mmCIF file of C-alpha atoms in Angstrom:
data_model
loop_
_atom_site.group_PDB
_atom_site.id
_atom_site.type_symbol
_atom_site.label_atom_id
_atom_site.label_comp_id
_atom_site.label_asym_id
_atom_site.label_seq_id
_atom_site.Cartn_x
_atom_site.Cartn_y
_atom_site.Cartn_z
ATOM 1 C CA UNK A 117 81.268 35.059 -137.538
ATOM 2 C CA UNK A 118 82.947 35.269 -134.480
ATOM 3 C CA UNK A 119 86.701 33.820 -134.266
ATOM 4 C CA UNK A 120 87.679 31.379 -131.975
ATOM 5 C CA UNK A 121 90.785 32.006 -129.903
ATOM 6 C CA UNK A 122 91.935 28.697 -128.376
ATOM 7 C CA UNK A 123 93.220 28.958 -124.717
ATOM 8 C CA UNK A 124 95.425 25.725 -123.500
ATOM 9 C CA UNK A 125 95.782 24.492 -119.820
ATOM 10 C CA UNK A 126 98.479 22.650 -119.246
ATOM 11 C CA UNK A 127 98.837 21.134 -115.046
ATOM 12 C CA UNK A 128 100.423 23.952 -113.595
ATOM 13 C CA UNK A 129 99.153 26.543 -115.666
ATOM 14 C CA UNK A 130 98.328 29.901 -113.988
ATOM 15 C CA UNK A 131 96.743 32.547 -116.556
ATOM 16 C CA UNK A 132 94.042 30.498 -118.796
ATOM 17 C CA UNK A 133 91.316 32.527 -117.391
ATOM 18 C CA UNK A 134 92.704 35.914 -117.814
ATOM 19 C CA UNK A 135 93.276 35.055 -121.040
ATOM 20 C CA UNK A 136 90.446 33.550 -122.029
ATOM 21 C CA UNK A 137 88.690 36.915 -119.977
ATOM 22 C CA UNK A 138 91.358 38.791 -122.860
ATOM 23 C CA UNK A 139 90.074 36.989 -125.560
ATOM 24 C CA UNK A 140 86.675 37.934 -124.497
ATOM 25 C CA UNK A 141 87.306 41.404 -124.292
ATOM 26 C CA UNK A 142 88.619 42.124 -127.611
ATOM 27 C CA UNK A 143 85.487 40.683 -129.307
ATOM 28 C CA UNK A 144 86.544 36.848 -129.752
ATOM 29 C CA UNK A 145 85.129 33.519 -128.384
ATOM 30 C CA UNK A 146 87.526 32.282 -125.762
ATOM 31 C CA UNK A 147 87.458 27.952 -126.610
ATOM 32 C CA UNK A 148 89.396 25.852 -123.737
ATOM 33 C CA UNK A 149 91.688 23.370 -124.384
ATOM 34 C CA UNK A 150 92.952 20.844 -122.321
ATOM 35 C CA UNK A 151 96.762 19.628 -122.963
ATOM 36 C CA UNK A 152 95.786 16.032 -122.908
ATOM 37 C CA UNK A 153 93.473 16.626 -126.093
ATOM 38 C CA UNK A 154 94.888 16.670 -129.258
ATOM 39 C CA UNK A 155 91.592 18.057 -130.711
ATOM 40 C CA UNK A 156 92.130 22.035 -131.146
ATOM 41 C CA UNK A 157 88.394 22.303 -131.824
ATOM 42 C CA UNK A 158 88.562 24.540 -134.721
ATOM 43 C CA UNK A 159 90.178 27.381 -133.621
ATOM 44 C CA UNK A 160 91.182 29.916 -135.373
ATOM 45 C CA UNK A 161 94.262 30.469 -133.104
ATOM 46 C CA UNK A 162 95.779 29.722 -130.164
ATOM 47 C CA UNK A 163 97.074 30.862 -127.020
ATOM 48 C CA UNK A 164 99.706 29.351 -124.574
ATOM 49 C CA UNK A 165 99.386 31.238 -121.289
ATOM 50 C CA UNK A 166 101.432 31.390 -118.551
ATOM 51 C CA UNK A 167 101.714 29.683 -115.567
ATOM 52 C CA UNK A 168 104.108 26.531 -114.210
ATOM 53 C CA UNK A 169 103.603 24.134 -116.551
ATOM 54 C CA UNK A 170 104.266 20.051 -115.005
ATOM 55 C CA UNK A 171 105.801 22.546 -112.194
ATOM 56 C CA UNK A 172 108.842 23.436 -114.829
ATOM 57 C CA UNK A 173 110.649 20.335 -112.749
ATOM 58 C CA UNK A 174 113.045 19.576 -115.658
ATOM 59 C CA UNK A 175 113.322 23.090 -117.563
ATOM 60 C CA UNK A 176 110.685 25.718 -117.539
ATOM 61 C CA UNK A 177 108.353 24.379 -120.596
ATOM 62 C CA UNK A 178 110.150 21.006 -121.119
ATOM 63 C CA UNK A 179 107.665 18.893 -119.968
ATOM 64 C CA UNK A 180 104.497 20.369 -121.615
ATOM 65 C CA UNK A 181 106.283 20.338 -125.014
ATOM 66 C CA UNK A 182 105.148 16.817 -125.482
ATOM 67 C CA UNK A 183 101.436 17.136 -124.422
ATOM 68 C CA UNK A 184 98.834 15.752 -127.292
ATOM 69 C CA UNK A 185 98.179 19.442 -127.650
ATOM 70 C CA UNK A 186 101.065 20.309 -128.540
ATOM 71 C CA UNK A 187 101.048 17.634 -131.188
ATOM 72 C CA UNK A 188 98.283 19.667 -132.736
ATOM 73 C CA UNK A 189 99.280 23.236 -132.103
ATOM 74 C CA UNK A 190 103.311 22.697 -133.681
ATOM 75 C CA UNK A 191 101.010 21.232 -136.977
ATOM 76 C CA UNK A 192 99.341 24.018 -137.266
ATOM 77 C CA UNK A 193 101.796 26.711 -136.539
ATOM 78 C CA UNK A 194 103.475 25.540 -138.801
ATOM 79 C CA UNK A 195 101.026 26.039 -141.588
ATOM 80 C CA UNK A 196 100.327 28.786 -140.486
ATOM 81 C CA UNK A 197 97.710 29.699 -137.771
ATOM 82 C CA UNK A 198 98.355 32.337 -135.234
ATOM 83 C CA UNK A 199 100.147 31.165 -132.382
ATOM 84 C CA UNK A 200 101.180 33.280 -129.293
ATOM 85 C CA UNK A 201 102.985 32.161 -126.197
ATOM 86 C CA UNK A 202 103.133 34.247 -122.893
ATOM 87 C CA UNK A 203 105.675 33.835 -120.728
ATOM 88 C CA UNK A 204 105.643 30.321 -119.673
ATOM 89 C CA UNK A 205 103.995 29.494 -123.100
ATOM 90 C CA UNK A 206 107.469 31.245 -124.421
ATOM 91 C CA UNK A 207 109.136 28.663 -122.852
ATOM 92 C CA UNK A 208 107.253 26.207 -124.208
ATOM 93 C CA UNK A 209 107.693 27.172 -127.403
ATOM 94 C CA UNK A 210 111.077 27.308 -127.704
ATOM 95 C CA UNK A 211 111.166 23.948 -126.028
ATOM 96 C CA UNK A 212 109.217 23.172 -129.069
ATOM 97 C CA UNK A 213 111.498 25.015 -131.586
ATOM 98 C CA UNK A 214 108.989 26.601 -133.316
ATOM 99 C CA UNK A 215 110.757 29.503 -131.843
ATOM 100 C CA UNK A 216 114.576 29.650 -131.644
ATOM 101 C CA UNK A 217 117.191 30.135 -128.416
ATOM 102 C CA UNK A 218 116.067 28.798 -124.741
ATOM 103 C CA UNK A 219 114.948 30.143 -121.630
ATOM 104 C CA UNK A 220 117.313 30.415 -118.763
ATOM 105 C CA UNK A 221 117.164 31.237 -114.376
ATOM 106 C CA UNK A 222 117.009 35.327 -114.138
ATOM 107 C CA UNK A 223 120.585 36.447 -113.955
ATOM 108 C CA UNK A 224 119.885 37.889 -110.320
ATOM 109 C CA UNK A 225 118.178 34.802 -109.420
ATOM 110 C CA UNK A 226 115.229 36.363 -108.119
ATOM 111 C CA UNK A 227 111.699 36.094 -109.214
ATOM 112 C CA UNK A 228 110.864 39.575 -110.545
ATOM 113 C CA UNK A 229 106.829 40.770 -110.148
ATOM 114 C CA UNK A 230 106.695 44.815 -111.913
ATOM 115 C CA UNK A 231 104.792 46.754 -114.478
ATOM 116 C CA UNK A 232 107.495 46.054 -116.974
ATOM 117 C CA UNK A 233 107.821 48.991 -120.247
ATOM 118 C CA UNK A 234 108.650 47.654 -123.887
ATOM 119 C CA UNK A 235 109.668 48.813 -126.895
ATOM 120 C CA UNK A 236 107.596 47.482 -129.840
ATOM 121 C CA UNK A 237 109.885 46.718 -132.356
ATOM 122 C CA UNK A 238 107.582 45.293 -135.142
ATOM 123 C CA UNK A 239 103.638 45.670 -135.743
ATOM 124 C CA UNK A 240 104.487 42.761 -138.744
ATOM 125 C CA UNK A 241 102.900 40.052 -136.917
ATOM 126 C CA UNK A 242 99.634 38.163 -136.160
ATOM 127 C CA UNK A 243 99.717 39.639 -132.817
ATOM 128 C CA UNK A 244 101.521 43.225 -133.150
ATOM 129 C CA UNK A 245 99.290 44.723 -135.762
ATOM 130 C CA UNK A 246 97.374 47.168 -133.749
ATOM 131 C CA UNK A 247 100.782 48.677 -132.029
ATOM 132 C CA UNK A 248 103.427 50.792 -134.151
ATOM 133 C CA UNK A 249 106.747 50.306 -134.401
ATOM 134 C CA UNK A 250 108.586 51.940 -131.714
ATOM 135 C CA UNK A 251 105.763 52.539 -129.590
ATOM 136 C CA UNK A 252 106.135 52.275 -125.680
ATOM 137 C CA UNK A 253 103.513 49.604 -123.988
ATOM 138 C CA UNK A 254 103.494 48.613 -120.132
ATOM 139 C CA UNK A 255 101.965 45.700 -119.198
ATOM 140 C CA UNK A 256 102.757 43.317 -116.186
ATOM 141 C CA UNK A 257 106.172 41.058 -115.595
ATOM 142 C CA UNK A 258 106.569 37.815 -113.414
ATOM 143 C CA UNK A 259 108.949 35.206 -113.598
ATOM 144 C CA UNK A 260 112.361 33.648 -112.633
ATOM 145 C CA UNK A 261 113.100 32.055 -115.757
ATOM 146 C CA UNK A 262 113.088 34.743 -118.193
ATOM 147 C CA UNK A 263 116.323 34.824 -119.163
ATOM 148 C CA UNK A 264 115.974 34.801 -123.384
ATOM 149 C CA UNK A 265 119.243 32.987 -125.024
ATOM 150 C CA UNK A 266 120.339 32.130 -128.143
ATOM 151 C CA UNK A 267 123.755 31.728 -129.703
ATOM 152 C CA UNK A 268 125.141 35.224 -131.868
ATOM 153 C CA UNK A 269 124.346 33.689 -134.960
ATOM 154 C CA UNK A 270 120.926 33.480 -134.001
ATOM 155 C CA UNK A 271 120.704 36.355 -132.498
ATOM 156 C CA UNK A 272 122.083 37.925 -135.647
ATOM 157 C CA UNK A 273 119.800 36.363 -137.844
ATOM 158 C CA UNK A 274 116.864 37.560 -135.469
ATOM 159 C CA UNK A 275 117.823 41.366 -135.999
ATOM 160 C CA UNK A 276 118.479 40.716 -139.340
ATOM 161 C CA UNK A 277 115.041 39.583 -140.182
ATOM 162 C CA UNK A 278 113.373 42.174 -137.865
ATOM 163 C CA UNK A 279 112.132 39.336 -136.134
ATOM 164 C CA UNK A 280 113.147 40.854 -132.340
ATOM 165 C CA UNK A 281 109.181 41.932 -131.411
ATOM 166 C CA UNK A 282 109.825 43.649 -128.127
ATOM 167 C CA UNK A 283 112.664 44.566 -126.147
ATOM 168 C CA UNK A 284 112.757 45.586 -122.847
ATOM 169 C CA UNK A 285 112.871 49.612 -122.474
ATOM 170 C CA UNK A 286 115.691 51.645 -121.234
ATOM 171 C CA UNK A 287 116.195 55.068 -120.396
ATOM 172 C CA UNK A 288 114.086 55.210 -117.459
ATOM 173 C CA UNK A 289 114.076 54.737 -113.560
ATOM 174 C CA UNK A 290 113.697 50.700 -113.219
ATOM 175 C CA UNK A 291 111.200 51.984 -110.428
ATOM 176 C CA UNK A 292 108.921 53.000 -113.196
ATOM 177 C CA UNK A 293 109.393 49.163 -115.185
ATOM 178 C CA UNK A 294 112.523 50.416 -117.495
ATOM 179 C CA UNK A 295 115.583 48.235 -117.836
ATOM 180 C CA UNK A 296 116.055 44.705 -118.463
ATOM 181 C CA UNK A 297 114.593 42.745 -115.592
ATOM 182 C CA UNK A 298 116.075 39.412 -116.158
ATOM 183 C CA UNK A 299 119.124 39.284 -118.122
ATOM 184 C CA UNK A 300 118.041 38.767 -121.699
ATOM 185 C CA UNK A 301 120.266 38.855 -124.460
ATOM 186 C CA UNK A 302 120.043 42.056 -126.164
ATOM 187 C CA UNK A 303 117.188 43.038 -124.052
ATOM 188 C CA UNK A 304 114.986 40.805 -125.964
ATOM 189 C CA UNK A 305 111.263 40.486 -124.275
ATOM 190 C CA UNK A 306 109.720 38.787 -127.653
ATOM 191 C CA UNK A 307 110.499 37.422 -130.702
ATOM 192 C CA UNK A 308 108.736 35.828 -133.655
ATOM 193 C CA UNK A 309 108.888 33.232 -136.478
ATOM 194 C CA UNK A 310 109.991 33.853 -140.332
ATOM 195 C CA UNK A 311 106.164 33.305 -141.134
ATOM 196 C CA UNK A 312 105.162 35.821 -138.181
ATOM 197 C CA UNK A 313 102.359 33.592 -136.948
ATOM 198 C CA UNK A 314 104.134 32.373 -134.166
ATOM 199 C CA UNK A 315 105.163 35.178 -131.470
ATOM 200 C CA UNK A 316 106.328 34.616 -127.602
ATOM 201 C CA UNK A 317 107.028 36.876 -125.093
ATOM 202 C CA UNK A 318 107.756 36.642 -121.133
ATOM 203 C CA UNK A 319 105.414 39.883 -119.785
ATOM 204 C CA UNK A 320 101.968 39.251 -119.557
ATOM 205 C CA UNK A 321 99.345 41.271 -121.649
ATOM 206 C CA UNK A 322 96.449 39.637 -120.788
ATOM 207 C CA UNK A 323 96.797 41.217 -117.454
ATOM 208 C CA UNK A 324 96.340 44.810 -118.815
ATOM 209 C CA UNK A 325 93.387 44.583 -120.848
ATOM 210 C CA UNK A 326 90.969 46.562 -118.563
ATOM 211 C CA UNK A 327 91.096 49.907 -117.093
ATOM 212 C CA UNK A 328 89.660 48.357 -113.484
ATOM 213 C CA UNK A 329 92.186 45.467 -112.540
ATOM 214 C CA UNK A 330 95.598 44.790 -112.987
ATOM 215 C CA UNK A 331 97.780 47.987 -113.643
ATOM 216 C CA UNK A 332 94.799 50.047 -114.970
ATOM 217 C CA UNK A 333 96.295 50.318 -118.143
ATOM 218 C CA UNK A 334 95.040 48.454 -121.648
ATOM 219 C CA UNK A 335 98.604 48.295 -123.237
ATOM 220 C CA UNK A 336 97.687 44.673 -123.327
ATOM 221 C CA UNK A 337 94.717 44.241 -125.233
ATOM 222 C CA UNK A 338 96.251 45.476 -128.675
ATOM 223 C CA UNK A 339 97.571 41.567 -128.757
ATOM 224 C CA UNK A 340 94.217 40.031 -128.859
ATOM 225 C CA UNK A 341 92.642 43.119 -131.503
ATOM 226 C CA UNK A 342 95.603 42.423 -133.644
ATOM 227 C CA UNK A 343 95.126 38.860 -133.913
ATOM 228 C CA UNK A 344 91.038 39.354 -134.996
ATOM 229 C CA UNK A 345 92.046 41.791 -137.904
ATOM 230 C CA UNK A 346 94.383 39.321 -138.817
ATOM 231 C CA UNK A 347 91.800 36.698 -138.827
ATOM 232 C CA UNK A 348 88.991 38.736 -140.005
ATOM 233 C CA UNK A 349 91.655 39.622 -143.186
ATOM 234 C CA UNK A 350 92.548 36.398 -143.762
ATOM 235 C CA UNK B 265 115.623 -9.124 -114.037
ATOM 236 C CA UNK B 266 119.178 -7.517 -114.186
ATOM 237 C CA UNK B 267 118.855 -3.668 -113.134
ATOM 238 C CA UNK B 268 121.647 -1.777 -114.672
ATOM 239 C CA UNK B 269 122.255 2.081 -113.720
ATOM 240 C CA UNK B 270 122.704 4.724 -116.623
ATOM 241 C CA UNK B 271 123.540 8.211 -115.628
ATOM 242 C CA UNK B 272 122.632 11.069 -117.804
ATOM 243 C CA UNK B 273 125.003 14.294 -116.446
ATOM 244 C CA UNK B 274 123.539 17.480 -117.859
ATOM 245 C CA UNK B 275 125.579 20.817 -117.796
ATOM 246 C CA UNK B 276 124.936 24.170 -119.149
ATOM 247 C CA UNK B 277 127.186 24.910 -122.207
ATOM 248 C CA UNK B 278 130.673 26.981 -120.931
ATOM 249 C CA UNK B 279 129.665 29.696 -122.748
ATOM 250 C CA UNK B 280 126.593 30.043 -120.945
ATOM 251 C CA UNK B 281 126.424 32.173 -118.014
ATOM 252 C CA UNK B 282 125.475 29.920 -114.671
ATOM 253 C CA UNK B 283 124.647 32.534 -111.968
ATOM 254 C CA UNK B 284 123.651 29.436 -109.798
ATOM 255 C CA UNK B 285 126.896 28.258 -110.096
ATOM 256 C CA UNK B 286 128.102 31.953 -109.580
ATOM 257 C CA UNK B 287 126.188 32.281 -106.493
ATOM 258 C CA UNK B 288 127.697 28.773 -104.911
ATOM 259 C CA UNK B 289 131.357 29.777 -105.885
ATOM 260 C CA UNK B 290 131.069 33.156 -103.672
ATOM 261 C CA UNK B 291 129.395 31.927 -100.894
ATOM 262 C CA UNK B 292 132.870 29.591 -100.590
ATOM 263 C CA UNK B 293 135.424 32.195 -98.987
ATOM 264 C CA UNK B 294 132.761 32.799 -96.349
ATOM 265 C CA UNK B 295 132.613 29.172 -95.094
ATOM 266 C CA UNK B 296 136.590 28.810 -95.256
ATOM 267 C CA UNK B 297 137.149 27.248 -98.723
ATOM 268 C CA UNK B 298 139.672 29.004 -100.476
ATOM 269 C CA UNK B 299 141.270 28.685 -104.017
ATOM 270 C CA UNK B 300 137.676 27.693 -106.155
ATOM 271 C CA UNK B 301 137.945 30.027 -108.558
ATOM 272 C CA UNK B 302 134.963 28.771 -110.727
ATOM 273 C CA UNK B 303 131.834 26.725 -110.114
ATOM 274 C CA UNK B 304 129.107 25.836 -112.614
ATOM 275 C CA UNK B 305 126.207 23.737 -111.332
ATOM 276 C CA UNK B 306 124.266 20.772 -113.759
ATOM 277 C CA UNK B 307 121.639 18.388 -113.167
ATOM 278 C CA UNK B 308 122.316 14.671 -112.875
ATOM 279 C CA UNK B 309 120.103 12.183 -113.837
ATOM 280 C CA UNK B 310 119.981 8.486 -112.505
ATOM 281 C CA UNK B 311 118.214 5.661 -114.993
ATOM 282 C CA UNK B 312 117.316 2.540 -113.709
ATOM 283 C CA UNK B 313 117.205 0.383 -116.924
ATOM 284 C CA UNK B 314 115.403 -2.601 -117.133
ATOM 285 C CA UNK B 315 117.311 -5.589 -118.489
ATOM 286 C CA UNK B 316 120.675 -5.449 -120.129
ATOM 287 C CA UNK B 317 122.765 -1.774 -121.476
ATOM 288 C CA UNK B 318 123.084 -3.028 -124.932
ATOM 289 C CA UNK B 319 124.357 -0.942 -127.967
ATOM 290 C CA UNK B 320 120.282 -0.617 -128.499
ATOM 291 C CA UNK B 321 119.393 0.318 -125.069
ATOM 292 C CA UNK B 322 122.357 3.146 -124.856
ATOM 293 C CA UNK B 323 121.183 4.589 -128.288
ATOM 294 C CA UNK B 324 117.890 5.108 -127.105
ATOM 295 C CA UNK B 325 119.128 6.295 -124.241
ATOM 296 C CA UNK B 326 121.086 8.892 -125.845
ATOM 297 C CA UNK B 327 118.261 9.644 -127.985
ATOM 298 C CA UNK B 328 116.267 10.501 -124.637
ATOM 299 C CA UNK B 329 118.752 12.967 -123.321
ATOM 300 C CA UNK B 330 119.309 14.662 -126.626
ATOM 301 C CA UNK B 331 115.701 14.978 -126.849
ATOM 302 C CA UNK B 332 114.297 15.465 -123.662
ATOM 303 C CA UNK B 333 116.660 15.808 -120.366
ATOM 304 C CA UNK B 334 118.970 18.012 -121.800
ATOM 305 C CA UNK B 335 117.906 21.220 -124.518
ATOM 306 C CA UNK B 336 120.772 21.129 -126.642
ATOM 307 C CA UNK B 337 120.381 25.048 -127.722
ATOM 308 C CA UNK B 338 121.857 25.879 -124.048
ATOM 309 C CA UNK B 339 123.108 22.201 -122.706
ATOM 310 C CA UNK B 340 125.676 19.403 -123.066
ATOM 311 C CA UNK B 341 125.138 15.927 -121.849
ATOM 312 C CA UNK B 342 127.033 12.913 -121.283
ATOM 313 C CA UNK B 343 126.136 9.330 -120.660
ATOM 314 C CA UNK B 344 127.765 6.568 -119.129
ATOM 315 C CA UNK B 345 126.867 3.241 -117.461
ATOM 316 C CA UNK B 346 127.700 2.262 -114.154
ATOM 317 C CA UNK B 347 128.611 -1.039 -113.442
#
C-alpha cells in the first residue's frame, strides 16, 4: 500500500506543491490539506511547508498555530505520527510547542536566498534515516526569520539528547552556502522532538529533489525516503 | 455601550538580541541625536473592549497576550488600561 504524506496549505503558504511534487517523487501519495479542515484524511504523516503563513503579521507562524489543522496535526504528533516542518512550518511549530525555542528576524536583517550546506547531525529520526550522521547535504535557503532561539538550558538539553538534527556548515567560503546565514544559536538549522517524530528545519529540501530544477542536486529527497521506511517499518 | 481601551505592550526579552532595535540606535548619530546608547524596538497593541474592564475582562485579556500576542519563550508583555 502506498503511504499517504499529508501536505497543509495554510493562506500565505508558498511551497505545498513542491512538496507535494517531493512526496511524489520518493514513491508516496501526496494528500492536500487545507488549514481550515480539521480532517487529516488518514495520513500517514504530515508535512508543514513553507511559505508566509496569515502573512507572518504577528510573528512568523503565530497565526497559523491555531488553524483546525493544527488542532489535528499537534494530536497526532503527539502520539506519534511523523511530523516535519520546513521553514515556515518550523515556525509554526514552535509556535505550537511541539518543538522548543522561537524563531526570530535574521541577525543582519536581510532576507537571505543561497544553496545553504548542513551538517547532519542525527539519522535517528522519522525524517533523517536515509542520511548518516555527519554527512554534508546542500539544499536551498530563504528566509528573514530564521533566527533559531532558545534559552541555554534548552539549548543544553537539546545537545544533550542529540536532538540538534542539522547545523549549519562551517569551514567553507559562504560563497559556496557554508556559515551560518541567519544568526542561529549554535548554528542550529533543525532540531527534533524526544519521540523523534516531530523534526523542523528552516532550508528547504523539497526544492532539491530532482537533478533538472532547483540546484540540480537531490540532497533533499533523503527527507521524504526516510519518512516511507519509517512508515513502511512501522 | 462603554468602549474602554486596553493596551497590550510586547517587548523582546533583554536578553534577547534586537538587531531592529540595533539598527534604529545607529542610524541616531547620523540624524544629530546624540547620547542613546541603547534602543530595543516592541510591538504595541491597542484593544478596544467592549463593555466594562472588569477583573474578568483583564484576566482574559491577559490570558490573550500570554497566549497569543506575545510568545513567552522570547517575549514579555504588559497590560494596562487606559482611562
Amino acid at each position: 500500500m502506498t503511504a499517504r504524506i499529508g501536505v497543509v496549505t495554510f493562506p500565505g503558504t508558498l511551497d505545498d506543491r513542491d512538496t507535494q511534487r517531493a512526496v511524489r517523487v520518493a514513491g508516496a501519495e501526496a494528500v492536500p490539506l487545507w488549514h481550515r479542515d480539521k480532517d487529516l484524511k488518514q495520513v500517514d504523516a504530515v508535512v508543514l511547508p513553507g511559505g508566509f503563513s496569515y502573512g507572518d503579521y504577528l510573528r512568523a507562524g503565530a497565526i497559523s498555530r491555531f488553524s483546525p489543522v493544527m488542532e489535528s496535526v499537534i494530536g497526532q504528533a503527539r502520539d506519534g505520527m511523523p511530523v516535519l516542518g520546513i521553514c515556515n512550518g518550523f515556525q509554526v511549530l514552535t509556535e505550537a510547542h511541539l518543538l522548543p525555542g522561537a524563531m526570530l528576524r535574521n541577525t543582519d536583517l536581510h532576507f537571505v536566498c543561497r544553496d545553504q550546506r548542513l551538517r547532519v547531525e542525527t539519522s535517528g529520526t522519522a525524517w533523517t534515516a536515509d542520511y548518516a550522521a555527519g554527512q554534508e547535504i546542500s539544499i536551498p535557503l530563504k528566509n528573514i526569520d530564521g533566527r533559531y532561539t532558545a534559552d541555554e538550558h534548552v539549548l543544553d538539553e537539546l545537545e544533550a539528547e542529540g536532538r540538534v538534527v542539522f547545523r549549519y556548515a562551517t569551514g567553507g567560503p559562504a560563497a559556496d552556502g557554508y556559515g551560518n546565514p541567519n544568526g542561529s544559536l549554535r548554528d542550529i538549522a533543525g532540531i527534533t522532538n524526544a519521540a523523534g517524530n516531530v523534526v523542523g528545519l528552516m532550508p528547504h529540501p523539497e526544492h532539491a529533489v530532482e537533478a533538472l530544477t532547483g540546484t540540480g542536486r537531490t540532497d533533499g529527497l533523503g527527507f521524504f525516503t526516510s519518512v516511507l521506511k519509517k512508515l513502511v517499518s512501522a | 455601550m462603554p468602549v474602554a481601551r486596553v493596551v497590550v505592550d510586547v517587548m523582546l526579552k533583554p536578553e534577547i538580541l534586537d538587531p531592529q532595535g540595533q539598527a534604529v540606535q545607529r542610524a541616531l548619530p547620523r540624524l544629530g541625536f546624540d547620547g542613546i546608547s541603547d534602543v530595543r524596538q516592541g510591538k504595541r497593541f491597542e484593544l478596544e473592549v467592549d463593555g466594562p474592564v472588569d477583573d474578568a475582562a483583564l484576566a482574559r485579556i491577559r490570558q490573550l497576550a500570554e497566549t497569543f500576542l506575545a510568545n513567552t519563550v522570547i517575549e514579555d508583555f504588559a497590560v494596562k488600561v487606559e482611562s
